[in-house]
Amino acid sequence: MDHKRDEENGLDGNYNSEVETEHMKKKKENQEEKEEEEEEEEMSVERIFEGKEVPSWREQLTVRAFVVSFVLSVLFTFIMMKLNLTTGIIPSLNVSAGLLGFFFVSVWTKFLDKSGLLKQPFTRQENTVIQTCVVASSGIAFSGGFGSYLFGMSQVIAKQSGNAGGNKEYKNPAVAWMIGFLFVVSFLGLFSVVPLRKIMIVDFKLTYPSGTATAHLINSFHTPRGAKLAKKQVRVLGKYFSFSFLWGFFQWFFAAGDDCGFVGFPTFGLKAYKYKFFFDFSGTYVGVGMICPYIVNISLLVGGILSWGLMWPLIETRKGDWYPADLPSSNIRGLQGYKIFIAIATILGDGLYNFFKVLGLTLLALFYQLQYKNMSGVPPIEDRSSPRSSSTSYNDTRRTHVFLKDQIPTSFAIGGYIAIAAISMATLPHIFPQLKWYYILVIYLVAPTMAFCNAYGCGLTDWSLVSTYGKLAIFSIGAWAGAAHGGVIAGLAACGVMMNIVSTASDLMQDFKTGYLTLASPRSMFVSQFIGTAMGCVISPCVFWVFYKAFPDLGQSGSEYPAPSALVFHNMAVLGVEGISNLPKNCFTLCCVFFGAAILVNLVRDTVGRKRAQFIPIPMAMAIPFYLGPYFAIDMCVGSLILFIWQRINKAKAEAFGPAVASGLICGEGIWTLPSSILALAGIKQPICMKFLSRATNARVDKFLGT
């Protein structure tokens, strides 16, 4: 504004030109100094911590860190398991893990400090170790396949697919073999990319957006201003955690039967409720909606309207023509087949498009890095408009020095990979006789390349294609084994092997990036990831077993925990083994249309530019409600609406506390599943069934009861 007034006064002739010129120079110099100060403040994070000694990698691995990590791992595994078994949509919980880790250890150290027993202060490196361990442990709930390929092997899922004949066609869950399976497949990914850590983090300077964001969060916690904000965020998280937990407890009393309770409230009328258009009062998915981008939530809703509002009612009118009228609703050769296989086609179209897109970007960026290594070192898709110092900054110098100080020998990584691969090849055929040792050998030969591609692509785009790599394994190994030799189980087991390798590899590289930015040693990151993975291999099967025993209808369509991804993965395996001969009439044609449409929509999104692409739905997200229905999408859109209004009222406060509110809502109702499971195991039933009936039905019920 001062600059504008100076120009106006100059035009009116009120100032001497020399005075004006001198004044303008001073203004320009002041502005440049201010910009330099702002840039220095932004770029010199390590200056803030310059006076603090960086602990050795052994000192970063504290007992209290792993105790807190274990507690948080159990907490987050319950949350992840609930999300896995309800919709399969899992948001990033990194903020929650970092925030709660900071809170618990801060309280611990403060108590010890007042008691005079504190021997080691809480550092950002220790905070990073907790974050890494918790995410690695709870991540097994996803990559372990409890809501997808692993549970997809079970008899309850096979029956829904009309594929329950013969012992080779299903394998029911059991704690012992699930723990054994995870232990022999979950560690290979850690060893596969360790030799590439310097190339990916230091030489190529890959961004790894999630890892970078986590590091900035942890760094901010350990500054005076950041610590003060973190305490406020924890209070907000605790408040909404309590509300969500108590709300889940309150709802439990009214859910004594099927379609009872608040989840059965016909928000938009009984006809809309029949097609799953209702708000089910889930704090979890309102919270998930606040975390997920707006376009994801809108895409889910658009997919729900397209499928349950248009397609399924129209296909229902073809009953008796396109499929037999006497088939039960859950039969895969009836309407259920259209729901599942059209969703699969859309997911595959989206997944394959993004697979080749990311692979192309990865190869292009890799070629660029190798060809022009002595130039700027910026990947071709990275934004070049941001200002960069001509010399290496203080941050980079210090971080690179610490990152390269504690080496992990390449021989250790290669030896570890070969040893675990040998153990796995000897063990897995005993768990899954259909999965021959030579199938596993082929997977382990190609897995490091897949792990590298996914880790590199994740560093460029933050897009992990773990499920896509798993689906490729389903089709390739399943078709190789064939129907006569248990191809369904072989394909699903191969999917698990591939997903675990690729997932842990990209997770470890994200953790290396976080450690690089917080001065945590690569050795402490590796050990923390290793211990977290080991925790997850025990915690996740045990938590799943609680759900499996507490809820007898687990995995059944229409139940509280339908495990939709398990049915999708199972039917992918069936499709890979048996082909398209068993699909309902015109289903294959519709699948081809939606497969092509998914590719076309993605192509349009990539060509119109980022600004316009944010208004075009994402096919992968649209496909999820095809089988489940749009009810959870409505919850998530409510979460988006709350956040949108909050940002309009007070953007700064919404950005600071929005993630904490969302995390509280997710964690509270997620943790309620633990006491509700215990009540179910103890045989304690809900006392009330709150149900909503039409007037005519209510009159018939009253007449029947004689009231």
XYZ file of C-alpha atoms in Angstrom:
707
model
C 0.000 0.000 0.000
C 2.908 2.405 0.781
C 4.364 1.683 -2.603
C 1.075 2.481 -4.290
C 0.726 5.766 -2.406
C 4.282 6.734 -3.422
C 3.422 6.204 -7.069
C 0.247 8.296 -6.803
C 2.056 11.149 -5.055
C 4.811 11.045 -7.665
C 2.296 11.358 -10.484
C 0.721 14.380 -8.818
C 4.137 16.060 -8.656
C 4.119 16.330 -4.845
C 7.580 14.770 -4.407
C 10.926 15.621 -5.874
C 11.982 12.847 -8.288
C 15.360 12.334 -6.607
C 13.782 11.951 -3.179
C 11.256 9.566 -4.653
C 13.980 7.499 -6.338
C 15.987 7.285 -3.116
C 12.864 6.342 -1.193
C 12.007 3.658 -3.703
C 15.518 2.212 -3.468
C 15.232 1.987 0.305
C 11.811 0.356 0.008
C 13.198 -2.134 -2.487
C 16.194 -2.889 -0.257
C 13.934 -3.365 2.762
C 11.661 -5.643 0.743
C 14.626 -7.707 -0.453
C 15.963 -7.974 3.105
C 12.553 -9.080 4.312
C 12.329 -11.706 1.572
C 15.838 -12.928 2.407
C 14.923 -13.176 6.092
C 11.771 -15.128 5.241
C 13.702 -17.434 2.933
C 16.421 -17.898 5.563
C 13.805 -18.645 8.207
C 12.172 -21.195 5.905
C 15.366 -22.791 4.637
C 17.435 -23.011 7.833
C 15.473 -25.442 9.974
C 18.707 -27.027 11.153
C 19.927 -23.641 12.471
C 17.178 -23.867 15.097
C 18.535 -27.222 16.276
C 22.189 -26.323 15.765
C 22.956 -26.211 19.479
C 21.392 -29.626 20.125
C 23.607 -32.677 19.864
C 22.366 -35.403 17.525
C 22.176 -38.652 19.513
C 23.855 -41.775 18.129
C 21.673 -44.284 16.305
C 21.625 -46.560 19.362
C 20.513 -43.693 21.628
C 17.630 -42.956 19.245
C 16.287 -46.482 19.847
C 14.956 -46.155 23.387
C 12.848 -48.590 25.401
C 10.200 -45.913 26.007
C 9.962 -45.290 22.243
C 9.105 -48.928 21.566
C 6.723 -49.174 24.538
C 4.795 -46.160 23.222
C 5.038 -47.581 19.694
C 3.510 -50.873 20.830
C 0.564 -49.152 22.540
C -0.078 -46.906 19.539
C 0.337 -49.867 17.167
C -2.477 -51.744 18.891
C -4.617 -48.595 18.773
C -4.010 -47.921 15.084
C -4.287 -51.581 14.089
C -7.831 -51.698 15.486
C -8.661 -48.548 13.531
C -7.066 -49.838 10.316
C -8.765 -53.210 10.704
C -12.169 -51.620 11.100
C -11.629 -49.484 7.997
C -10.322 -52.539 6.105
C -13.350 -54.647 6.945
C -15.990 -51.968 6.338
C -15.047 -50.101 3.139
C -11.339 -50.649 2.514
C -10.689 -46.895 2.395
C -7.751 -46.069 4.650
C -6.602 -42.444 5.034
C -3.113 -41.447 6.095
C -2.842 -41.549 9.890
C 0.735 -40.236 9.999
C -0.328 -36.974 11.651
C -2.160 -38.876 14.386
C 0.785 -41.217 14.975
C 3.289 -38.356 15.158
C 1.056 -36.234 17.378
C 0.181 -39.011 19.823
C 3.773 -40.233 19.935
C 4.923 -36.730 20.807
C 2.221 -36.379 23.450
C 2.838 -39.700 25.252
C 6.614 -39.387 25.422
C 6.398 -35.700 26.393
C 4.162 -36.598 29.338
C 6.495 -39.478 30.229
C 9.648 -37.328 30.158
C 7.987 -34.454 32.012
C 6.978 -36.816 34.817
C 10.487 -38.293 35.044
C 12.032 -34.822 34.908
C 9.965 -33.664 37.907
C 10.922 -36.849 39.736
C 14.595 -36.270 38.958
C 14.832 -39.597 37.118
C 15.107 -38.316 33.543
C 18.311 -39.612 31.947
C 17.693 -38.778 28.283
C 15.579 -35.916 26.882
C 12.938 -36.504 24.233
C 14.377 -35.659 20.794
C 12.903 -35.328 17.338
C 14.973 -38.362 16.300
C 13.221 -40.476 18.937
C 9.894 -39.042 17.773
C 10.783 -40.176 14.229
C 11.598 -43.673 15.513
C 8.133 -43.879 17.134
C 6.442 -42.599 13.984
C 8.298 -45.128 11.826
C 7.594 -48.052 14.144
C 3.859 -47.282 14.488
C 3.284 -46.795 10.763
C 5.252 -49.972 9.938
C 3.302 -51.998 12.485
C -0.198 -50.735 11.685
C 0.582 -50.882 7.957
C 0.645 -54.685 8.183
C -3.123 -54.503 8.758
C -3.341 -53.335 5.133
C -0.486 -55.149 3.374
C -1.262 -58.297 5.393
C -4.486 -58.621 3.401
C -6.925 -59.044 6.292
C -9.534 -57.112 4.352
C -8.401 -58.288 0.901
C -6.379 -61.275 -0.350
C -5.865 -63.137 2.974
C -9.512 -63.095 4.033
C -10.411 -63.570 0.355
C -9.169 -67.166 0.697
C -11.779 -68.006 3.362
C -14.824 -70.211 2.905
C -17.291 -67.438 3.730
C -15.958 -65.365 0.813
C -15.671 -68.382 -1.499
C -19.329 -69.260 -0.846
C -20.457 -65.797 -1.897
C -18.584 -66.323 -5.159
C -20.181 -69.717 -5.748
C -16.702 -71.226 -5.456
C -16.748 -73.248 -2.259
C -16.290 -76.715 -3.671
C -13.136 -78.665 -3.036
C -10.518 -78.275 -0.341
C -8.126 -76.412 -2.631
C -10.537 -73.539 -3.179
C -10.464 -71.949 0.274
C -8.313 -71.620 3.377
C -9.930 -70.387 6.556
C -8.053 -67.947 8.816
C -6.045 -69.214 11.796
C -3.714 -67.163 13.975
C -0.746 -69.543 13.706
C -0.445 -69.740 9.929
C -1.250 -66.029 9.455
C 1.577 -65.012 11.811
C 3.950 -67.481 10.135
C 3.010 -66.254 6.659
C 3.555 -62.603 7.561
C 6.921 -63.283 9.195
C 8.308 -64.971 6.085
C 7.075 -62.371 3.554
C 7.035 -58.997 5.341
C 10.774 -58.366 5.739
C 11.998 -58.903 2.195
C 10.946 -55.444 1.069
C 13.152 -53.861 3.743
C 16.276 -55.474 2.307
C 15.371 -54.944 -1.352
C 15.855 -51.157 -1.452
C 18.400 -50.501 1.323
C 21.345 -50.311 -1.138
C 19.523 -47.562 -3.056
C 18.889 -45.190 -0.135
C 21.717 -42.748 -1.006
C 20.771 -42.665 -4.691
C 17.079 -42.038 -3.971
C 17.398 -39.549 -1.099
C 20.699 -37.693 -1.599
C 21.580 -38.012 -5.283
C 18.148 -37.887 -6.894
C 16.637 -35.757 -4.097
C 13.250 -37.429 -4.476
C 10.490 -35.536 -2.694
C 8.493 -38.304 -0.955
C 5.703 -35.832 -0.070
C 4.230 -37.868 2.817
C 7.640 -38.477 4.370
C 8.570 -34.823 3.949
C 5.283 -33.631 5.489
C 5.773 -35.984 8.444
C 9.315 -34.674 8.971
C 8.147 -31.048 8.942
C 5.469 -31.970 11.476
C 7.990 -33.655 13.799
C 10.483 -30.795 13.435
C 7.766 -28.289 14.336
C 6.793 -30.263 17.467
C 10.271 -29.796 18.893
C 10.383 -26.005 18.572
C 8.892 -23.905 21.413
C 6.115 -22.543 19.209
C 5.404 -25.936 17.634
C 5.292 -27.687 21.021
C 2.709 -25.188 22.252
C 0.530 -25.770 19.156
C 0.982 -29.555 19.475
C -0.385 -29.467 23.039
C -3.471 -27.613 21.828
C -3.887 -30.108 18.981
C -3.660 -33.020 21.419
C -6.375 -31.445 23.595
C -8.633 -31.051 20.558
C -7.890 -34.619 19.452
C -8.691 -35.898 22.954
C -11.972 -33.988 23.063
C -13.225 -35.422 19.764
C -11.802 -38.854 20.588
C -13.956 -38.893 23.741
C -17.017 -37.686 21.844
C -16.586 -40.293 19.089
C -15.954 -43.128 21.566
C -19.011 -42.232 23.678
C -21.122 -41.826 20.531
C -20.136 -45.338 19.437
C -20.991 -46.629 22.915
C -24.383 -44.880 22.825
C -25.218 -46.294 19.379
C -24.385 -49.822 20.527
C -27.444 -49.967 22.809
C -29.863 -49.619 19.859
C -28.291 -52.152 17.446
C -29.701 -55.475 18.679
C -30.394 -56.913 15.197
C -29.961 -56.493 11.452
C -30.667 -52.944 10.224
C -31.197 -51.802 13.804
C -29.827 -48.617 15.313
C -28.751 -45.303 13.872
C -27.106 -47.032 10.906
C -30.618 -47.944 9.778
C -31.975 -44.398 9.863
C -33.624 -43.723 6.457
C -32.286 -40.181 6.079
C -33.680 -39.668 2.568
C -36.669 -42.016 2.800
C -37.192 -45.774 2.765
C -36.874 -46.129 -1.033
C -33.513 -44.345 -0.985
C -32.468 -46.449 2.021
C -33.124 -49.624 0.021
C -30.466 -48.449 -2.450
C -28.098 -47.464 0.379
C -28.603 -43.707 0.210
C -28.543 -42.674 3.862
C -26.373 -41.028 6.491
C -25.308 -43.673 9.014
C -23.966 -41.330 11.742
C -20.441 -42.764 11.563
C -17.901 -40.501 13.244
C -15.154 -42.569 11.622
C -16.104 -41.748 8.046
C -16.934 -38.134 8.809
C -13.345 -37.932 10.074
C -12.013 -39.779 7.029
C -13.862 -37.288 4.837
C -12.140 -34.401 6.604
C -8.730 -35.927 5.793
C -9.340 -37.104 2.222
C -9.217 -34.503 -0.593
C -12.533 -33.054 -1.729
C -12.283 -34.688 -5.150
C -11.953 -38.157 -3.603
C -15.138 -37.709 -1.559
C -17.058 -36.253 -4.497
C -15.819 -39.099 -6.730
C -17.134 -41.645 -4.228
C -20.529 -39.952 -4.165
C -20.681 -39.683 -7.982
C -19.801 -43.384 -8.243
C -22.539 -44.243 -5.746
C -25.157 -42.223 -7.642
C -24.093 -43.692 -11.003
C -24.245 -47.289 -9.750
C -26.951 -47.473 -7.075
C -29.000 -44.583 -8.402
C -28.954 -45.569 -12.094
C -27.229 -48.782 -13.192
C -28.328 -51.354 -10.623
C -32.032 -50.355 -10.687
C -31.931 -50.565 -14.516
C -30.182 -53.964 -14.523
C -32.703 -55.213 -11.945
C -35.423 -54.646 -14.536
C -33.622 -57.220 -16.763
C -34.009 -59.967 -14.127
C -35.045 -63.182 -15.842
C -33.444 -62.034 -19.089
C -29.846 -61.123 -18.281
C -29.657 -63.407 -15.249
C -31.956 -66.011 -13.619
C -34.711 -64.493 -11.501
C -34.474 -67.152 -8.786
C -30.840 -66.491 -7.852
C -30.163 -65.136 -4.334
C -28.935 -61.562 -4.160
C -25.429 -62.649 -3.111
C -24.865 -65.000 -6.062
C -22.015 -63.941 -8.303
C -23.939 -64.976 -11.442
C -26.748 -62.568 -10.654
C -26.871 -58.834 -9.940
C -23.957 -59.248 -7.529
C -21.767 -60.257 -10.473
C -22.415 -56.961 -12.264
C -21.594 -55.006 -9.106
C -18.310 -56.788 -8.433
C -16.928 -57.287 -11.929
C -17.758 -53.792 -13.195
C -16.024 -52.442 -10.075
C -13.027 -54.719 -10.787
C -12.867 -53.545 -14.415
C -12.903 -49.900 -13.358
C -10.239 -50.483 -10.684
C -8.046 -52.372 -13.162
C -8.430 -49.673 -15.821
C -7.479 -46.943 -13.372
C -4.707 -49.030 -11.784
C -3.082 -50.066 -15.064
C -3.234 -46.537 -16.465
C -1.510 -45.132 -13.387
C 0.916 -48.060 -13.308
C 2.175 -47.311 -16.815
C 2.013 -43.573 -16.190
C 4.133 -43.757 -13.039
C 6.421 -46.349 -14.623
C 6.917 -44.036 -17.606
C 7.628 -41.047 -15.363
C 9.972 -43.176 -13.278
C 11.978 -44.360 -16.290
C 12.009 -40.849 -17.763
C 13.175 -39.310 -14.512
C 15.735 -42.063 -14.007
C 17.095 -41.523 -17.519
C 17.237 -37.793 -16.873
C 19.081 -38.265 -13.593
C 21.639 -40.630 -15.091
C 22.075 -38.673 -18.312
C 22.353 -35.228 -16.737
C 23.716 -36.130 -13.321
C 26.047 -33.146 -13.214
C 23.244 -30.657 -13.920
C 20.517 -29.430 -11.559
C 19.596 -32.896 -10.313
C 15.878 -32.089 -10.397
C 13.510 -34.790 -11.667
C 11.644 -33.621 -14.793
C 8.278 -33.566 -13.049
C 9.554 -31.562 -10.092
C 8.648 -27.880 -9.956
C 11.588 -25.824 -11.181
C 9.991 -22.500 -10.394
C 10.871 -22.663 -6.691
C 13.994 -20.705 -5.735
C 17.119 -22.800 -5.192
C 20.443 -21.785 -3.726
C 23.415 -22.088 -6.076
C 25.450 -23.672 -3.304
C 24.419 -26.473 -1.030
C 22.422 -25.077 1.873
C 23.345 -25.559 5.501
C 20.325 -27.832 5.895
C 21.423 -30.145 3.089
C 25.054 -30.193 4.238
C 24.196 -31.204 7.781
C 21.479 -33.650 6.772
C 23.638 -35.358 4.161
C 26.528 -35.658 6.618
C 24.331 -37.339 9.248
C 22.528 -39.507 6.674
C 25.773 -40.890 5.222
C 27.549 -41.284 8.576
C 25.809 -44.504 9.651
C 26.035 -46.839 6.676
C 24.063 -50.049 6.227
C 26.393 -52.451 4.381
C 25.160 -53.529 0.955
C 26.380 -57.054 1.673
C 24.078 -57.126 4.729
C 21.079 -56.116 2.584
C 21.790 -58.614 -0.211
C 22.583 -61.413 2.251
C 19.427 -60.679 4.238
C 17.273 -60.733 1.093
C 18.718 -64.055 -0.109
C 18.455 -65.685 3.340
C 14.838 -64.641 3.921
C 13.912 -65.552 0.336
C 15.349 -69.059 0.863
C 13.443 -69.479 4.141
C 10.288 -68.202 2.490
C 10.601 -70.567 -0.496
C 10.980 -73.487 1.890
C 8.143 -72.405 4.203
C 5.340 -70.986 2.043
C 4.529 -74.238 0.159
C 3.780 -75.822 3.558
C 1.311 -73.020 4.362
C -0.141 -72.932 0.823
C 0.490 -76.233 -1.024
C -0.938 -74.609 -4.190
C 1.897 -72.035 -4.198
C 4.855 -73.985 -5.599
C 8.447 -73.030 -4.782
C 9.180 -72.028 -8.378
C 6.267 -69.555 -8.371
C 7.848 -67.937 -5.310
C 11.289 -67.920 -6.942
C 9.942 -66.034 -9.955
C 8.237 -63.495 -7.685
C 11.451 -62.926 -5.710
C 13.457 -62.459 -8.893
C 11.178 -59.705 -10.211
C 10.165 -58.219 -6.828
C 13.240 -55.982 -6.317
C 12.583 -54.310 -9.675
C 8.919 -53.820 -8.776
C 9.902 -52.516 -5.331
C 12.332 -50.041 -6.866
C 9.766 -48.797 -9.409
C 7.117 -48.323 -6.728
C 9.541 -46.645 -4.298
C 10.857 -44.322 -7.010
C 7.378 -43.510 -8.309
C 6.181 -42.889 -4.757
C 9.068 -40.474 -4.282
C 8.040 -38.555 -7.380
C 4.251 -38.567 -7.049
C 3.400 -39.896 -3.534
C 1.328 -42.512 -5.365
C 1.901 -46.077 -4.142
C 0.581 -48.761 -6.490
C 0.868 -51.644 -4.042
C -2.561 -53.111 -4.834
C -1.886 -52.943 -8.574
C 1.313 -54.980 -8.235
C -0.625 -57.468 -6.125
C -3.347 -57.785 -8.770
C -0.731 -58.426 -11.448
C 0.542 -61.310 -9.295
C -3.012 -62.656 -8.895
C -3.588 -62.878 -12.630
C -0.127 -64.108 -13.629
C 0.406 -66.781 -10.936
C -3.271 -67.782 -10.853
C -3.338 -68.354 -14.604
C 0.011 -70.211 -14.429
C -1.274 -72.573 -11.711
C -4.647 -73.141 -13.375
C -7.983 -74.170 -11.900
C -6.986 -77.826 -11.541
C -4.051 -76.986 -9.269
C -5.651 -74.470 -6.901
C -5.005 -71.371 -8.995
C -7.334 -69.211 -6.885
C -5.411 -69.773 -3.648
C -2.061 -69.672 -5.463
C -2.934 -66.319 -7.046
C -4.126 -64.798 -3.764
C -1.066 -66.042 -1.867
C 1.228 -64.684 -4.612
C -0.599 -61.377 -4.320
C 0.259 -61.317 -0.620
C 3.933 -62.018 -1.254
C 4.186 -59.245 -3.851
C 2.160 -56.683 -1.884
C 4.227 -57.123 1.265
C 7.536 -56.705 -0.557
C 6.474 -53.646 -2.553
C 4.639 -52.008 0.362
C 7.437 -52.297 2.937
C 10.022 -51.122 0.382
C 8.207 -47.851 -0.372
C 7.378 -47.358 3.333
C 11.058 -47.736 4.273
C 12.141 -45.222 1.655
C 9.516 -42.766 2.952
C 10.977 -43.315 6.435
C 14.509 -42.717 5.147
C 13.289 -39.373 3.784
C 11.681 -38.500 7.123
C 14.872 -39.516 8.919
C 16.990 -37.476 6.500
C 14.965 -34.340 7.289
C 14.963 -34.904 11.074
C 18.615 -36.080 11.343
C 17.538 -39.569 12.391
C 20.090 -42.220 11.477
C 19.289 -44.613 8.595
C 20.256 -47.442 10.932
C 17.713 -46.375 13.543
C 15.089 -46.035 10.772
C 15.839 -49.537 9.503
C 15.787 -51.072 12.996
C 12.595 -49.200 13.887
C 10.919 -50.345 10.666
C 12.129 -53.903 11.303
C 10.810 -53.966 14.889
C 7.549 -52.285 13.833
C 7.068 -54.874 11.091
C 7.706 -57.676 13.598
C 5.142 -56.132 15.959
C 2.631 -55.897 13.124
C 3.149 -59.552 12.171
C 1.811 -60.490 15.629
C -0.590 -57.639 16.450
C -2.536 -57.604 13.160
C -3.437 -61.334 13.089
C -4.470 -61.168 16.758
C -6.648 -58.095 16.194
C -8.194 -59.694 13.100
C -8.874 -62.835 15.130
C -10.798 -60.751 17.666
C -13.032 -59.443 14.859
C -13.311 -62.909 13.300
C -14.491 -64.531 16.533
C -16.568 -61.623 17.857
C -18.635 -61.102 14.679
C -19.876 -64.409 13.188
C -21.242 -62.662 10.067
C -17.850 -61.102 9.244
C -17.379 -60.929 5.479
C -21.044 -61.454 4.599
C -22.735 -58.930 2.349
C -24.939 -56.534 4.314
C -23.248 -57.231 7.652
C -21.525 -54.682 9.862
C -18.143 -55.800 8.478
C -18.699 -56.981 4.868
C -14.974 -56.948 3.891
C -15.755 -55.806 0.329
C -12.163 -55.913 -0.899
C -11.884 -59.589 0.089
C -14.716 -60.503 -2.287
C -13.222 -58.325 -5.029
C -9.771 -59.943 -4.697
C -11.255 -63.448 -4.602
C -13.232 -62.836 -7.765
C -10.189 -61.393 -9.487
C -8.437 -64.691 -8.751
C -11.447 -66.637 -10.093
C -11.485 -64.470 -13.210
C -7.752 -65.020 -13.747
C -8.157 -68.792 -13.448
C -11.523 -69.480 -15.121
C -11.791 -66.588 -17.572
C -15.005 -64.769 -18.483
C -17.208 -67.782 -19.222
C -19.095 -67.602 -15.905
C -19.981 -63.908 -16.058
C -23.669 -62.913 -16.342
C -25.065 -61.842 -19.716
C -23.632 -58.569 -21.080
C -21.429 -58.247 -17.953
C -18.197 -58.584 -19.955
C -19.352 -55.890 -22.392
C -20.114 -53.511 -19.529
C -16.750 -54.361 -17.950
C -14.957 -53.431 -21.188
C -16.881 -50.146 -21.342
C -15.953 -49.195 -17.785
C -12.348 -50.374 -18.216
C -11.993 -48.091 -21.249
C -13.871 -45.265 -19.527
C -11.484 -45.399 -16.551
C -8.492 -45.026 -18.872
C -10.193 -42.233 -20.838
C -11.162 -40.262 -17.721
C -7.606 -40.508 -16.380
C -6.245 -39.391 -19.731
C -8.565 -36.377 -19.712
C -7.550 -35.551 -16.132
C -3.888 -35.543 -17.128
C -4.361 -33.452 -20.271
C -6.650 -30.662 -19.057
C -4.225 -29.426 -16.395
C -4.240 -29.596 -12.611
C -6.684 -26.716 -12.165
C -9.434 -28.327 -14.243
C -8.595 -31.891 -13.223
C -9.737 -31.157 -9.670
C -13.316 -31.056 -10.997
C -13.124 -34.436 -12.796
C -13.941 -37.533 -10.670
C -11.305 -40.218 -10.027
C -12.364 -43.606 -11.519
C -10.703 -45.676 -8.767
C -12.701 -43.820 -6.105
C -15.892 -44.026 -8.164
C -15.597 -47.831 -8.321
C -15.523 -48.409 -4.545
C -19.268 -47.732 -3.925
C -20.276 -49.965 -6.877
C -20.363 -52.918 -4.503
C -20.772 -51.247 -1.109
C -23.252 -48.483 -1.803
C -22.954 -44.710 -1.336
C -23.794 -44.480 2.390
C -20.182 -44.051 3.558
C -19.559 -41.555 0.729
C -22.368 -39.424 2.177
C -20.629 -39.535 5.577
C -17.348 -38.500 3.978
C -18.976 -35.659 2.048
C -20.447 -34.410 5.349
C -16.878 -34.369 6.698
C -15.732 -32.419 3.631
C -18.586 -29.947 4.083
C -17.700 -29.379 7.749
C -14.072 -28.710 6.839
C -15.069 -26.451 3.917
C -17.330 -24.286 6.114
C -14.671 -24.188 8.844
C -12.061 -23.019 6.349
C -14.398 -20.285 5.148
C -14.925 -19.066 8.708
C -11.333 -19.386 9.953
C -8.864 -20.933 7.514
C -5.829 -20.789 9.832
C -7.647 -22.543 12.662
C -9.135 -25.144 10.319
C -5.712 -25.995 8.898
C -4.158 -26.186 12.372
C -6.863 -28.228 14.097
C -8.761 -29.935 11.257
C -6.465 -32.998 11.178
C -6.695 -33.277 14.983
C -10.522 -33.205 14.913
C -10.588 -35.774 12.115
C -8.101 -38.030 13.898
C -10.134 -37.837 17.120
C -13.324 -38.859 15.310
C -11.563 -41.763 13.573
C -9.682 -42.996 16.634
C -12.584 -42.756 19.096
C -15.078 -44.868 17.164
C -12.252 -47.112 15.944
C -11.190 -47.912 19.498
C -14.820 -48.575 20.494
C -14.569 -51.728 18.344
C -12.269 -53.215 21.023
C -14.808 -53.120 23.925
C -17.657 -53.971 21.523
C -15.698 -57.049 20.389
C -15.085 -58.054 24.010
C -18.807 -57.678 24.765
C -19.651 -59.829 21.732
C -17.145 -62.514 22.774
C -18.633 -62.486 26.289
C -22.118 -63.049 24.830
C -23.471 -59.685 25.994
C -26.041 -58.491 23.448
C -27.461 -55.065 22.799
C -30.739 -54.549 24.701
C -32.699 -52.477 22.124
C -33.478 -52.717 18.407
C -34.355 -49.338 16.932
C -35.867 -49.928 13.498
C -37.686 -47.747 10.981
C -40.729 -49.069 9.110
C -43.164 -47.677 6.578
C -46.640 -46.807 7.776
C -48.184 -49.837 6.031
C -45.597 -52.246 7.428
C -45.990 -50.771 10.888
C -49.769 -51.297 10.684
C -49.260 -54.963 9.743
C -46.806 -55.431 12.627
C -49.263 -53.833 15.064
C -52.040 -56.065 13.761
C -49.862 -59.165 14.089
C -48.927 -58.251 17.655
C -52.555 -57.506 18.464
C -51.925 -53.954 19.665
